[in-house]
Coordinates of C-alpha atoms and ligand atoms in Angstrom, one line a residue:
M392 CA 35.1 16.2 -75.2
Q393 CA 38.2 16.8 -77.4
I394 CA 37.1 15.1 -80.5
G395 CA 38.3 14.4 -84.3
I396 CA 36.5 13.7 -87.8
V397 CA 38.6 12.7 -90.5
G398 CA 36.3 13.2 -93.6
L399 CA 34.0 16.5 -94.0
G400 CA 31.3 15.7 -95.9
L401 CA 27.9 14.7 -95.4
I402 CA 28.6 12.5 -92.1
G403 CA 31.8 14.3 -90.9
G404 CA 30.2 17.1 -91.5
S405 CA 26.7 16.7 -89.7
L406 CA 28.4 15.2 -86.8
G407 CA 30.8 17.5 -86.6
L408 CA 27.0 19.9 -86.4
D409 CA 26.0 17.9 -83.9
L410 CA 28.5 17.2 -81.6
R411 CA 29.6 20.8 -81.4
S412 CA 26.4 21.5 -80.3
Q413 CA 26.6 19.1 -77.5
G414 CA 29.5 21.2 -75.9
H415 CA 32.3 19.1 -77.5
T416 CA 35.7 20.8 -79.6
V417 CA 35.6 18.9 -82.8
L418 CA 39.0 18.7 -84.5
G419 CA 38.5 18.2 -88.6
V420 CA 40.5 16.8 -91.2
S421 CA 40.0 17.2 -94.8
R422 CA 41.6 16.6 -98.0
K423 CA 41.1 19.9 -99.5
S424 CA 41.7 22.5 -97.4
R425 CA 38.9 24.5 -99.2
T426 CA 36.6 21.6 -98.1
C427 CA 38.4 22.7 -93.9
E428 CA 37.3 26.3 -94.4
I429 CA 33.9 25.3 -94.9
A430 CA 33.9 23.5 -92.4
V431 CA 35.1 25.9 -90.0
V432 CA 32.5 28.8 -91.8
R433 CA 29.6 26.3 -91.6
G434 CA 30.4 25.3 -87.9
A435 CA 30.9 21.8 -88.2
V436 CA 34.3 22.0 -86.2
D437 CA 36.3 23.9 -84.7
A438 CA 39.2 23.9 -86.4
A439 CA 40.4 22.1 -89.4
E440 CA 43.4 21.6 -91.8
T441 CA 44.3 18.9 -94.1
D442 CA 47.1 17.6 -91.6
L443 CA 46.3 14.3 -89.9
S444 CA 48.6 15.9 -87.0
L445 CA 45.8 17.8 -86.0
L446 CA 44.6 14.9 -83.9
A447 CA 46.9 14.2 -82.3
D448 CA 45.0 15.5 -78.5
T449 CA 41.5 13.9 -78.9
D450 CA 39.9 11.5 -76.9
A451 CA 37.4 9.6 -79.7
I452 CA 37.9 10.3 -83.5
F453 CA 35.5 9.1 -86.5
V454 CA 36.5 8.1 -89.6
C455 CA 34.1 9.4 -92.4
T456 CA 35.6 9.5 -95.5
P457 CA 34.4 7.5 -98.2
I458 CA 34.8 3.5 -97.5
V459 CA 37.4 3.3 -99.9
H460 CA 39.8 5.3 -98.1
L461 CA 39.1 4.2 -94.2
V462 CA 41.7 1.6 -94.4
P463 CA 44.2 3.7 -95.0
T464 CA 43.5 6.7 -93.1
I465 CA 43.6 4.9 -90.0
E466 CA 46.8 3.2 -91.0
Q467 CA 48.1 7.0 -91.3
L468 CA 46.4 8.0 -88.0
I469 CA 47.8 5.8 -85.5
P470 CA 50.9 6.8 -85.6
C471 CA 49.5 10.1 -85.0
I472 CA 47.4 8.9 -82.1
A473 CA 47.4 8.4 -78.4
S474 CA 46.9 4.6 -77.4
D475 CA 43.5 5.4 -75.4
T476 CA 42.0 7.1 -78.4
V477 CA 39.0 5.8 -79.2
L478 CA 38.9 5.1 -83.1
T479 CA 35.1 4.4 -85.3
D480 CA 34.5 4.9 -88.5
V481 CA 31.2 5.5 -90.3
G482 CA 31.0 2.8 -93.6
S483 CA 28.5 1.7 -94.5
V484 CA 29.8 -1.8 -94.9
K485 CA 31.0 -3.7 -91.8
A486 CA 32.7 -6.8 -91.8
S487 CA 36.3 -6.2 -94.0
I488 CA 36.7 -2.9 -92.3
V489 CA 36.1 -4.5 -88.6
K490 CA 38.7 -7.2 -90.1
N491 CA 41.6 -4.9 -91.0
I492 CA 41.2 -2.4 -88.5
S493 CA 40.5 -4.5 -85.3
P494 CA 44.3 -5.8 -85.3
M495 CA 45.9 -2.8 -85.9
W496 CA 43.6 -0.5 -83.1
K497 CA 42.6 -2.0 -79.9
N498 CA 40.1 0.6 -79.6
F499 CA 38.0 0.2 -82.0
V500 CA 34.7 0.6 -82.9
G501 CA 32.7 -0.7 -86.0
G502 CA 30.1 2.0 -86.3
H503 CA 27.5 2.9 -89.3
P504 CA 24.6 5.6 -88.7
M505 CA 21.6 4.5 -91.0
A506 CA 20.6 8.1 -92.3
G507 CA 21.8 10.1 -95.2
T508 CA 20.5 12.6 -98.0
A509 CA 20.7 12.2 -101.7
E510 CA 23.6 15.0 -101.8
S511 CA 27.1 14.9 -100.8
G512 CA 30.0 17.4 -99.5
I513 CA 30.0 19.5 -96.7
E514 CA 27.7 22.0 -98.6
A515 CA 25.0 18.7 -97.8
A516 CA 26.4 18.9 -93.7
V517 CA 23.0 19.3 -91.5
H518 CA 22.1 19.7 -88.1
G519 CA 19.9 16.8 -86.4
L520 CA 20.4 14.1 -89.3
F521 CA 21.0 11.1 -87.0
A522 CA 17.9 11.5 -84.6
G523 CA 15.5 9.2 -84.4
N524 CA 17.6 6.7 -86.9
P525 CA 19.8 3.4 -86.0
Y526 CA 23.2 3.8 -85.2
V527 CA 24.8 0.4 -84.9
L528 CA 28.0 -0.8 -83.5
T529 CA 29.9 -3.8 -84.0
P530 CA 32.3 -4.4 -81.7
T531 CA 34.1 -7.5 -81.3
E532 CA 34.6 -9.6 -78.1
E533 CA 37.9 -8.0 -77.9
T534 CA 36.7 -3.8 -78.0
P535 CA 37.3 -2.9 -74.4
R536 CA 33.8 -1.7 -72.9
D537 CA 35.6 1.8 -72.3
A538 CA 35.5 2.4 -75.4
I539 CA 32.5 1.1 -76.7
D540 CA 31.3 3.1 -73.8
R541 CA 33.2 6.4 -74.8
I542 CA 31.5 6.1 -78.6
E543 CA 28.3 5.1 -77.0
S544 CA 28.3 8.9 -75.0
L545 CA 28.6 10.6 -77.5
L546 CA 26.3 9.2 -79.7
R547 CA 23.0 9.0 -76.8
P548 CA 22.2 12.6 -76.6
L549 CA 22.6 12.6 -80.5
Q550 CA 19.0 10.8 -80.1
V551 CA 19.6 8.0 -82.0
K552 CA 18.4 4.5 -81.7
L553 CA 21.6 2.2 -80.8
F554 CA 22.3 -1.1 -82.0
H555 CA 24.9 -3.7 -81.5
C556 CA 25.4 -6.5 -83.7
Q557 CA 28.1 -8.7 -85.6
P558 CA 29.9 -6.9 -88.6
E559 CA 28.8 -9.9 -90.7
D560 CA 25.3 -10.0 -89.4
H561 CA 25.2 -5.8 -90.6
D562 CA 26.2 -6.9 -94.1
R563 CA 23.9 -8.9 -94.9
A564 CA 20.8 -7.4 -93.1
V565 CA 21.4 -3.8 -94.7
A566 CA 22.4 -5.6 -98.0
W567 CA 18.4 -6.2 -97.8
I568 CA 17.4 -3.0 -96.8
S569 CA 20.0 -0.3 -98.1
H570 CA 22.2 -2.1 -100.9
L571 CA 19.4 -4.0 -102.5
P572 CA 16.9 -0.8 -102.5
V573 CA 20.1 1.0 -104.3
M574 CA 20.1 -1.0 -106.8
V575 CA 16.4 -2.3 -107.8
S576 CA 16.4 1.8 -107.6
A577 CA 19.0 2.6 -109.9
S578 CA 17.9 -0.5 -112.1
L579 CA 13.8 1.5 -112.5
I580 CA 15.5 4.8 -113.4
S581 CA 17.7 3.0 -116.1
A582 CA 14.5 0.6 -116.9
C583 CA 12.2 3.7 -117.4
L584 CA 15.3 5.3 -119.8
N585 CA 14.9 2.4 -122.2
E586 CA 11.5 3.7 -123.6
S587 CA 12.0 4.0 -127.1
D588 CA 9.6 6.6 -128.5
S589 CA 11.0 9.4 -127.5
T590 CA 6.9 11.2 -127.1
V591 CA 6.4 9.0 -124.2
L592 CA 9.6 9.6 -121.9
K593 CA 9.0 13.1 -122.7
L594 CA 5.7 12.6 -121.6
A595 CA 6.8 9.4 -118.9
Q596 CA 9.5 12.2 -117.2
A597 CA 6.4 15.4 -117.2
L598 CA 3.9 13.2 -115.3
A599 CA 6.5 11.5 -112.6
S600 CA 5.5 12.0 -109.2
S601 CA 6.0 11.6 -105.4
G602 CA 5.3 7.4 -106.1
F603 CA 8.8 7.7 -109.1
R604 CA 10.1 10.3 -106.2
D605 CA 9.8 7.7 -104.0
T606 CA 10.4 4.9 -106.0
S607 CA 14.1 6.5 -107.3
R608 CA 15.4 8.7 -104.4
V609 CA 17.9 6.1 -103.3
G610 CA 18.7 5.2 -107.1
G611 CA 19.4 8.8 -107.7
G612 CA 21.7 9.4 -105.4
N613 CA 25.4 9.4 -105.2
P614 CA 26.7 6.9 -107.8
E615 CA 30.2 6.5 -105.5
L616 CA 28.2 4.7 -102.8
G617 CA 26.1 2.7 -105.0
L618 CA 29.6 1.7 -106.0
M619 CA 31.2 0.7 -102.7
M620 CA 28.7 -1.4 -101.6
A621 CA 28.7 -3.7 -104.3
Q622 CA 32.4 -3.7 -103.9
Y623 CA 32.9 -4.2 -100.6
N624 CA 29.5 -6.3 -99.8
R625 CA 29.7 -8.0 -103.3
S626 CA 28.2 -11.6 -101.6
E627 CA 25.5 -10.1 -99.8
V628 CA 24.3 -7.8 -102.6
L629 CA 24.7 -10.8 -105.0
R630 CA 22.8 -13.1 -102.5
S631 CA 19.7 -10.3 -101.9
L632 CA 19.9 -9.1 -106.0
H633 CA 19.3 -12.8 -106.6
T634 CA 16.5 -13.2 -104.7
Y635 CA 15.1 -10.1 -105.4
R636 CA 15.6 -11.4 -109.7
A637 CA 13.6 -14.4 -108.0
E638 CA 10.7 -12.8 -106.9
I639 CA 10.1 -10.5 -109.9
D640 CA 10.1 -13.7 -112.0
Q641 CA 7.5 -14.6 -109.9
I642 CA 5.6 -11.7 -110.3
I643 CA 6.1 -11.6 -114.3
A644 CA 5.0 -15.1 -113.9
L645 CA 1.5 -14.3 -112.1
I646 CA 0.5 -11.7 -114.8
E647 CA 1.6 -13.6 -118.1
Q648 CA -0.7 -16.6 -115.7
E649 CA -3.7 -14.2 -115.5
D650 CA -3.5 -15.4 -111.9
W651 CA -5.1 -12.4 -110.1
K652 CA -5.8 -14.2 -107.1
A653 CA -2.4 -15.1 -106.2
L654 CA -1.2 -11.8 -107.0
E655 CA -3.8 -10.3 -104.8
A656 CA -2.3 -12.4 -102.1
L657 CA 0.7 -11.7 -102.9
L658 CA 0.1 -8.1 -102.7
I659 CA -1.5 -8.0 -99.3
R660 CA 0.9 -9.6 -97.9
T661 CA 3.6 -7.0 -98.4
Q662 CA 1.1 -4.5 -97.2
E663 CA 0.7 -6.0 -94.2
M664 CA 4.4 -6.5 -93.8
R665 CA 5.7 -3.2 -95.0
S666 CA 5.3 -1.9 -91.6
T667 CA 7.2 -4.8 -89.9
F668 CA 10.3 -2.8 -91.7
L669 CA 8.9 1.3 -90.9
Ligands
NAP824 P1 30.7 12.9 -98.3 O1 29.7 13.3 -98.5 O2 31.3 13.0 -100.1 O3 32.4 12.7 -97.7 C1 33.3 12.2 -97.6 C2 34.5 13.6 -97.6 O4 35.2 12.8 -97.3 C3 34.4 14.4 -98.9 O5 34.0 15.5 -98.6 C4 36.0 14.2 -99.1 O6 36.3 16.1 -98.6 C5 36.6 13.7 -97.6 N1 37.5 12.8 -97.9 C6 38.0 11.9 -99.2 N2 38.5 11.6 -99.6 C7 39.0 11.8 -98.0 C8 40.5 11.2 -97.6 N3 41.4 10.7 -97.7 N4 40.9 12.0 -96.6 C9 40.3 12.2 -95.7 N5 39.2 13.1 -96.0 C10 38.6 12.7 -97.1 O7 30.4 11.1 -98.0 P2 29.6 10.7 -97.2 O8 28.2 10.4 -97.5 O9 29.5 11.6 -95.9 O10 30.2 9.2 -96.5 C11 30.9 9.3 -95.9 C12 31.0 8.2 -95.3 O11 29.7 7.9 -94.5 C13 31.2 6.6 -95.9 O12 32.2 5.6 -95.3 C14 29.8 5.8 -96.2 O13 30.0 4.7 -96.1 C15 29.5 6.7 -94.9 N6 27.7 6.5 -94.9 C16 26.8 7.1 -95.7 C17 25.9 7.3 -95.4 C18 25.1 8.5 -96.9 O14 24.0 7.8 -96.8 N7 25.9 9.0 -97.1 C19 24.9 6.4 -94.6 C20 25.8 6.2 -93.3 C21 26.8 5.9 -94.0 P3 37.1 17.0 -99.8 O15 36.3 17.7 -100.2 O16 38.0 17.5 -98.7 O17 38.0 15.8 -100.4

């Protein structure tokens, strides 16, 4: 197939690398010409330009810009493409995007690959980023079956685990397992930086090892992504943060009361239940 990718960064570039290795022709559009040049050199695209008209003759287009640019980019793209082109996006939030784009383009399938790294930009693009990871599609009742089939036929060979759900259910679920962890992890780094004794702070920084690396990873990533999650999934992020705060308050109370039995019961339950998420 002839595939278009708009936004040649971590996700767009990685999709390009994988789709080209499946034998597809991939045409890329990004904001900066330098990014387009790097994408060609890195083999993420066959050709790239800064002008959306490059994608006039494509079967499917993955829109991979930052969330804030998704809807405006698709608005600009629509006059350039044929009516049977299937559009999909990779935004980490789905309800507002699907609500905005579905009335504009019949052949639109919302999507979200559950994969990423702490890096961003075309230099961070890697082969095999999506393999083994969930890839959520959020078609509506009106989405044509052919459009869904076309996107699935491109994604299946990338070894992703395909899921379908309602955009609203997606946003509530990812608030728990993706957006809340970013806020919690960022608060962790921020809380540690509150240490007022500079000798102790330096010691903590020198002693930080695998545990801190795991728990701080998502909070120490691309700030733009965390900001977008809070802005575009505000109500679900707030709901999860309020519940999280209640859990923290409960743990504080148990430790203040020296209720070690109850704390142990809580930790046994979390140890048992972690595997239900992973
Ligand atoms: P990224 O590495 O920053 O890549 C986005 C790229 O889009 C930038 O490199 C930029 O390239 C280009 N761009 C920005 N504005 C543009 C515009 N108006 N038109 C065309 N290109 C534009 O970000 P990312 O991590 O790949 O995230 C992209 C999307 O994937 C977001 O919607 C995000 O929600 C979603 N997502 C991210 C992750 C993750 O963990 N990173 C996971 C799943 C989904 P230039 O150099 O040309 O400006």
